[in-house]
Amino acid sequence: MTQSKTTQNMPSMLPHIQALDTYEGVDPMEVMAERAGISPDKIIRLNGNENPYGPSPKVAGALGSYQNFNYYPDPGQRSLRRVLSGYLNVDQEMIVAGNGSDELIDLLLRMYVGVGDNVIIPTPTFGMYSFSAGICGGEAIPVERDENFEIDLEAMKAAITPKSKIIFLTSPNNPTGNIVPESQTRALLDTGMIVVMDEAYFEFCGETAIPLLSEYKNLVVLRTFSKWAGLAGLRIGVGAMDPELAATMMAMKPPYNVNLAAEVALITSLEDTPGLLVRVKQIVAERDRMMELLGKIPNLTPWPSRANFILCQVPEGQGQAIFDGLCSRGIFLRYWSSGRMKDFIRTSIGLPSETDAVVQAFSELCGGNNAA
Ligand SMILES: *Cc1c(COP(=O)(O)O)cnc(C)c1O
């Protein structure tokens, strides 16, 4: 290969882009399998809060028989907004669908945050907010949650500067599993900042800020079909917000941001909502069973969760070793190697057999002689 010619005039990249840390997404199954030296079908993958039951069984049929993939999707999202209006119980004009809710987070940030602006984020939480803020040249101001991972309202308000634009709330919060009480949501909405309420796990808990949309123009509620509906790989999420804000977002989004396969899958999923909710119920029951089993392991503290995952606290200084031990058994959970979370490991709720394997592994790794 010949070396490409260097040019004197090649511009330098924007400093805030050069400074970005990569967002660590979940690796494909084959990569995990190779790392553990185990065949892919023996891997237990519980690090992305994905749905162990897959999409609605009707989705494969709908995608297989769909005839019009040669056409671009509707940039106005008319069919999508119609069905999503029923799902969210808000007017179509208040709805924007995205390539995952991740895209809606990115679009919102681009609407409000420029170089030098900031967003307020109660941590620990989902990593995408600060990552996407960084792409806009914005600063993420982290506000530590208290010892029970509850939001520190006074610290949140004190963190607001004239450059603050958006407050990100997550309910239930990833990775801690607890919800934001409505009184806190209202208090933060009263600051006048844009408040994003990310309800990625709504179906597992049933509590929503949607009714507050009629009171607050500065509220944006996000949902996704990645978790409850098992469509993570097709990438589709939705935002509900003030109609003017939604109109601007519709105008600035990439015209064909939601692909037709995702659209067909979403419409089919909503037709099969009762079937999907049966599985959600199963996952919630499995979470409660896993919670009880984890609670019996000496030296392990599972945090109560309203979502499809459980955050597990392991003995001080042992997070990395326990995570490595899990990986070598072919069990892939979510681990943060630094800061406050370094003795915490998050497990998604999978199939009952996966629960049993994870509980067994944790018993061996945390329980010492008391291993079950
Ligand atoms: C998983 C997750 C998302 C991602 O949603 P996509 O629709 O797949 O982009 C958003 N927010 C939180 C808090 C999540 O945990």
Coordinates of C-alpha atoms and ligand atoms in Angstrom, one line a residue:
M1 CA 0.0 0.0 0.0
T2 CA 1.3 3.4 -0.9
Q3 CA 1.5 6.1 1.8
S4 CA -1.1 8.7 1.2
K5 CA 0.3 12.1 0.4
T6 CA 0.4 14.4 3.4
T7 CA -1.1 17.8 2.8
Q8 CA 0.1 21.1 4.3
N9 CA -3.5 22.4 4.3
M10 CA -5.3 19.5 6.1
P11 CA -7.4 21.2 8.8
S12 CA -7.0 20.0 12.4
M13 CA -10.0 18.4 14.0
L14 CA -12.0 20.3 16.6
P15 CA -10.3 20.0 20.0
H16 CA -13.5 18.8 21.8
I17 CA -13.8 15.9 19.2
Q18 CA -10.1 15.0 19.6
A19 CA -10.6 14.9 23.3
L20 CA -13.6 12.5 23.2
D21 CA -13.5 9.2 25.1
T22 CA -15.2 6.3 23.2
Y23 CA -18.5 5.2 24.5
E24 CA -18.1 1.6 25.6
G25 CA -21.0 -0.3 23.9
V26 CA -21.5 -4.1 24.4
D27 CA -19.4 -6.4 22.3
P28 CA -20.9 -9.0 20.0
M29 CA -21.4 -12.5 21.3
E30 CA -18.6 -14.0 19.2
V31 CA -16.1 -11.5 20.6
M32 CA -17.1 -12.4 24.2
A33 CA -16.9 -16.1 23.4
E34 CA -13.4 -15.8 22.0
R35 CA -12.3 -13.8 25.0
A36 CA -13.5 -16.5 27.4
G37 CA -12.5 -19.4 25.2
I38 CA -16.0 -20.7 25.3
S39 CA -18.3 -21.5 22.4
P40 CA -20.8 -18.7 21.6
D41 CA -23.9 -20.8 22.5
K42 CA -22.5 -21.2 26.1
I43 CA -22.0 -17.5 26.7
I44 CA -24.3 -15.8 29.2
R45 CA -24.7 -12.2 28.0
L46 CA -26.3 -10.1 30.6
N47 CA -24.5 -6.8 30.2
G48 CA -26.8 -4.8 27.9
N49 CA -30.2 -5.1 29.6
E50 CA -31.4 -6.8 26.4
N51 CA -34.6 -8.8 26.2
P52 CA -33.9 -12.6 26.7
Y53 CA -37.1 -13.5 24.9
G54 CA -36.4 -11.6 21.7
P55 CA -38.9 -9.5 19.8
S56 CA -42.6 -10.4 19.4
P57 CA -42.8 -13.6 17.4
K58 CA -45.0 -11.7 14.9
V59 CA -42.0 -9.4 14.0
A60 CA -40.1 -11.9 11.9
G61 CA -43.2 -12.6 9.8
A62 CA -44.0 -9.0 9.3
L63 CA -40.4 -8.2 8.2
G64 CA -40.3 -11.3 6.0
S65 CA -43.5 -10.4 4.1
Y66 CA -42.9 -6.6 3.8
Q67 CA -42.6 -5.6 0.2
N68 CA -41.5 -2.0 0.1
F69 CA -37.9 -2.0 1.5
N70 CA -36.9 -0.4 -1.9
Y71 CA -38.5 2.8 -0.8
Y72 CA -37.2 5.4 1.6
P73 CA -39.1 5.6 4.9
D74 CA -41.5 8.6 5.5
P75 CA -39.5 11.6 6.7
G76 CA -42.6 12.9 8.4
Q77 CA -43.0 9.6 10.4
R78 CA -46.8 9.7 9.8
S79 CA -47.7 6.0 10.5
L80 CA -45.1 5.9 13.3
R81 CA -46.4 9.0 15.0
R82 CA -50.0 7.8 14.7
V83 CA -49.3 4.4 16.5
L84 CA -46.9 6.0 19.0
S85 CA -49.5 8.6 19.9
G86 CA -51.7 5.7 21.1
Y87 CA -48.8 4.0 22.9
L88 CA -47.8 7.2 24.8
N89 CA -51.3 8.7 25.0
V90 CA -50.1 12.1 23.7
D91 CA -50.8 14.0 20.5
Q92 CA -49.0 13.1 17.3
E93 CA -47.5 16.6 17.1
M94 CA -45.6 15.9 20.4
I95 CA -43.8 12.8 19.1
V96 CA -40.5 12.2 17.4
A97 CA -39.1 8.8 16.7
G98 CA -35.4 8.2 16.7
N99 CA -32.7 5.7 15.6
G100 CA -32.8 4.4 19.2
S101 CA -33.5 6.9 22.0
D102 CA -29.7 7.5 21.8
E103 CA -30.4 9.5 18.7
L104 CA -33.0 11.6 20.4
I105 CA -30.5 12.4 23.2
D106 CA -28.0 13.5 20.5
L107 CA -30.6 15.6 18.7
L108 CA -31.7 17.3 21.9
L109 CA -28.2 18.1 22.8
R110 CA -27.5 19.6 19.4
M111 CA -30.6 21.8 19.8
Y112 CA -29.4 23.3 23.0
V113 CA -25.7 22.7 23.8
G114 CA -22.8 24.4 22.1
V115 CA -19.1 24.7 22.9
G116 CA -18.9 25.9 26.5
D117 CA -22.4 25.0 27.6
N118 CA -23.1 22.3 30.1
V119 CA -25.6 19.7 31.2
I120 CA -26.4 18.5 34.7
I121 CA -26.3 14.7 35.3
P122 CA -27.0 12.9 38.6
T123 CA -24.4 10.1 38.7
P124 CA -24.0 7.2 38.5
T125 CA -26.2 6.9 35.4
F126 CA -26.3 6.0 31.7
G127 CA -23.1 7.0 30.0
M128 CA -24.6 8.3 26.8
Y129 CA -25.7 11.7 28.1
S130 CA -22.1 12.9 28.9
F131 CA -20.7 11.2 25.8
S132 CA -23.2 12.9 23.5
A133 CA -22.8 16.2 25.3
G134 CA -19.0 16.0 24.6
I135 CA -19.7 15.6 20.9
C136 CA -21.4 19.0 21.0
G137 CA -18.4 20.5 22.9
G138 CA -20.6 20.7 26.0
E139 CA -19.5 19.8 29.5
A140 CA -21.3 17.2 31.6
I141 CA -21.5 18.3 35.2
P142 CA -21.9 15.2 37.4
V143 CA -23.8 15.5 40.6
E144 CA -23.2 12.6 42.9
R145 CA -26.3 10.7 44.1
D146 CA -26.5 10.1 47.9
E147 CA -25.5 6.9 49.7
N148 CA -28.8 5.3 48.6
F149 CA -28.4 6.5 45.0
E150 CA -31.2 9.1 45.4
I151 CA -30.8 12.4 43.6
D152 CA -29.4 15.2 45.8
L153 CA -31.9 17.9 44.9
E154 CA -30.0 20.8 46.6
A155 CA -26.7 19.8 45.0
M156 CA -28.5 19.6 41.6
K157 CA -29.9 23.1 41.9
A158 CA -26.5 24.4 43.2
A159 CA -24.7 22.9 40.1
I160 CA -26.8 25.0 37.7
T161 CA -24.7 27.8 36.0
P162 CA -25.7 30.4 33.4
K163 CA -24.3 27.9 30.8
S164 CA -26.5 25.0 31.9
K165 CA -29.1 23.9 29.4
I166 CA -30.3 20.4 30.2
I167 CA -30.9 18.2 33.2
F168 CA -30.9 14.4 32.5
L169 CA -33.1 12.2 34.7
T170 CA -33.5 8.5 34.3
S171 CA -36.4 6.6 35.9
P172 CA -35.8 3.8 36.7
N173 CA -32.1 4.8 36.7
N174 CA -29.5 2.7 34.9
P175 CA -27.6 1.2 36.7
T176 CA -29.1 1.7 40.1
G177 CA -32.6 0.6 39.4
N178 CA -34.5 3.3 41.5
I179 CA -37.0 5.8 40.3
V180 CA -37.2 9.6 40.5
P181 CA -40.0 10.7 42.8
E182 CA -42.4 13.1 41.1
S183 CA -41.7 15.8 43.7
Q184 CA -38.0 15.8 42.5
T185 CA -39.0 15.9 38.9
R186 CA -41.3 18.8 39.5
A187 CA -38.6 20.7 41.5
L188 CA -36.1 20.3 38.7
L189 CA -38.7 21.3 36.0
D190 CA -39.3 24.4 38.1
T191 CA -35.7 25.5 37.5
G192 CA -36.7 26.2 33.9
M193 CA -33.9 24.0 32.5
I194 CA -34.8 21.4 29.8
V195 CA -35.5 18.2 31.8
V196 CA -35.1 15.0 29.9
M197 CA -36.8 12.1 31.7
D198 CA -35.4 8.9 30.2
E199 CA -37.9 6.1 30.8
A200 CA -36.1 3.4 28.9
Y201 CA -37.3 0.9 31.5
F202 CA -40.9 2.2 31.9
E203 CA -42.7 -1.1 31.1
F204 CA -40.9 -2.8 34.0
C205 CA -42.1 -0.3 36.6
G206 CA -45.2 1.4 35.3
E207 CA -44.4 5.0 36.5
T208 CA -44.2 7.8 34.0
A209 CA -43.8 11.5 33.8
I210 CA -46.0 11.7 30.6
P211 CA -48.9 13.4 32.4
L212 CA -46.5 16.3 33.4
L213 CA -46.1 17.1 29.7
S214 CA -49.4 19.1 29.8
E215 CA -48.0 21.3 32.6
Y216 CA -44.4 21.7 31.6
K217 CA -43.1 22.9 28.2
N218 CA -39.5 22.1 29.3
L219 CA -40.1 18.4 29.8
V220 CA -39.0 15.7 27.3
V221 CA -39.9 12.1 28.0
L222 CA -37.9 9.4 26.2
R223 CA -38.9 5.7 25.7
T224 CA -37.2 2.9 23.8
F225 CA -38.3 -0.3 22.2
S226 CA -34.9 -1.8 22.9
K227 CA -35.6 -3.3 26.3
W228 CA -39.3 -4.2 26.8
A229 CA -40.0 -5.0 23.1
G230 CA -36.7 -6.7 22.4
L231 CA -35.8 -4.5 19.4
A232 CA -32.4 -3.3 20.5
G233 CA -30.8 -4.4 17.2
L234 CA -33.2 -2.5 15.0
R235 CA -32.7 0.8 16.9
I236 CA -35.9 2.6 17.6
G237 CA -36.9 4.9 20.4
V238 CA -39.3 7.8 20.8
G239 CA -39.5 11.2 22.5
A240 CA -42.6 13.0 23.7
M241 CA -42.3 16.8 24.1
D242 CA -43.9 20.2 23.5
P243 CA -45.2 20.4 20.0
E244 CA -43.0 23.3 19.0
L245 CA -39.9 21.5 20.3
A246 CA -41.0 18.4 18.4
A247 CA -41.5 20.3 15.2
T248 CA -38.0 21.7 15.4
M249 CA -36.6 18.3 16.1
M250 CA -38.5 16.8 13.2
A251 CA -37.1 19.6 11.0
M252 CA -33.4 19.0 12.0
K253 CA -33.3 15.3 12.3
P254 CA -31.8 13.2 9.4
P255 CA -34.8 12.8 7.1
Y256 CA -34.7 9.0 7.1
N257 CA -33.4 8.5 10.6
V258 CA -35.7 5.5 11.4
N259 CA -35.3 2.7 8.9
L260 CA -38.3 0.9 7.5
A261 CA -37.5 -2.5 9.1
A262 CA -37.6 -0.7 12.5
E263 CA -40.8 1.0 11.6
V264 CA -42.5 -2.3 10.6
A265 CA -41.1 -4.0 13.7
L266 CA -42.4 -1.3 16.0
I267 CA -45.9 -1.2 14.4
T268 CA -46.1 -5.0 14.7
S269 CA -44.8 -4.9 18.3
L270 CA -47.5 -2.4 19.3
E271 CA -50.2 -4.7 17.7
D272 CA -48.8 -7.5 20.0
T273 CA -48.4 -5.3 23.1
P274 CA -50.4 -7.8 25.4
G275 CA -48.0 -10.6 24.3
L276 CA -44.9 -8.5 25.0
L277 CA -46.3 -7.4 28.4
V278 CA -46.7 -11.1 29.4
R279 CA -42.9 -11.4 28.9
V280 CA -42.2 -8.2 30.7
K281 CA -44.2 -9.7 33.6
Q282 CA -42.1 -12.8 33.5
I283 CA -38.9 -10.7 33.5
V284 CA -40.1 -8.8 36.5
A285 CA -41.0 -12.0 38.4
E286 CA -37.6 -13.4 37.5
R287 CA -36.0 -10.2 38.8
D288 CA -37.7 -10.7 42.1
R289 CA -36.6 -14.3 42.2
M290 CA -33.0 -13.3 41.4
M291 CA -33.1 -10.6 44.0
E292 CA -34.0 -13.1 46.7
L293 CA -31.3 -15.5 45.6
L294 CA -28.6 -12.8 45.4
G295 CA -29.7 -11.6 48.8
K296 CA -28.7 -14.9 50.4
I297 CA -25.1 -14.7 49.2
P298 CA -22.7 -13.7 51.9
N299 CA -20.8 -10.5 51.1
L300 CA -23.0 -9.5 48.2
T301 CA -25.6 -6.7 48.4
P302 CA -28.2 -6.5 45.6
W303 CA -29.8 -3.1 45.3
P304 CA -33.6 -3.1 44.9
S305 CA -34.6 -2.5 41.2
R306 CA -37.7 -1.4 39.3
A307 CA -36.1 -2.3 36.0
N308 CA -34.8 -5.4 34.2
F309 CA -31.4 -5.5 35.9
I310 CA -30.0 -5.6 39.4
L311 CA -27.0 -3.7 40.7
C312 CA -24.8 -5.9 42.9
Q313 CA -22.3 -4.5 45.4
V314 CA -19.4 -6.8 46.1
P315 CA -16.8 -6.6 48.9
E316 CA -14.5 -3.6 48.8
G317 CA -11.6 -3.9 46.4
Q318 CA -12.9 -7.2 44.8
G319 CA -14.9 -5.8 41.9
Q320 CA -12.3 -6.4 39.2
A321 CA -11.4 -9.9 40.5
I322 CA -15.1 -11.0 40.7
F323 CA -15.8 -9.5 37.3
D324 CA -12.8 -11.4 35.8
G325 CA -14.0 -14.6 37.5
L326 CA -17.4 -14.2 35.9
C327 CA -15.9 -13.6 32.5
S328 CA -13.7 -16.7 32.7
R329 CA -17.0 -18.7 33.4
G330 CA -18.5 -17.2 30.2
I331 CA -20.7 -14.8 32.2
F332 CA -20.6 -11.3 30.9
L333 CA -22.1 -8.6 33.2
R334 CA -21.6 -4.8 33.3
Y335 CA -18.6 -3.5 35.3
W336 CA -17.2 0.0 35.8
S337 CA -13.5 -0.3 36.6
S338 CA -13.1 3.1 38.2
G339 CA -14.6 5.5 40.7
R340 CA -17.5 5.0 43.0
M341 CA -18.8 2.0 41.0
K342 CA -15.7 -0.1 41.1
D343 CA -17.2 -2.6 43.6
F344 CA -20.5 -2.8 41.7
I345 CA -21.5 -5.2 39.0
R346 CA -24.8 -4.9 37.1
T347 CA -26.6 -8.0 35.9
S348 CA -29.5 -7.9 33.4
I349 CA -32.4 -10.2 34.0
G350 CA -32.2 -13.2 31.6
L351 CA -33.7 -16.6 31.4
P352 CA -34.2 -18.5 34.7
S353 CA -31.3 -20.9 33.8
E354 CA -29.1 -17.8 33.4
T355 CA -30.2 -16.5 36.8
D356 CA -29.2 -19.8 38.4
A357 CA -25.8 -19.7 36.7
V358 CA -25.1 -16.1 37.7
V359 CA -26.2 -16.8 41.3
Q360 CA -24.0 -19.9 41.4
A361 CA -21.0 -18.0 40.1
F362 CA -21.5 -15.1 42.5
S363 CA -21.7 -17.6 45.4
E364 CA -18.4 -19.1 44.5
L365 CA -16.7 -15.8 43.9
C366 CA -18.1 -13.7 46.8
G367 CA -19.3 -16.2 49.3
G368 CA -16.0 -17.8 50.3
N369 CA -16.6 -20.9 52.3
N370 CA -20.3 -20.2 52.5
A371 CA -20.7 -20.9 48.8
A372 CA -24.0 -22.6 48.1
Ligands
LIG1 C1 -30.6 1.1 27.1 C2 -30.8 2.6 27.4 C3 -31.1 3.5 26.4 C4 -30.9 3.1 25.0 O1 -31.9 3.1 24.2 P1 -31.8 2.9 22.7 O2 -33.2 3.2 22.3 O3 -31.4 1.5 22.4 O4 -30.9 3.9 22.1 C5 -31.5 4.8 26.8 N1 -31.5 5.2 28.0 C6 -31.2 4.3 29.0 C7 -31.2 4.8 30.4 C8 -30.8 3.0 28.8 O5 -30.5 2.2 29.7

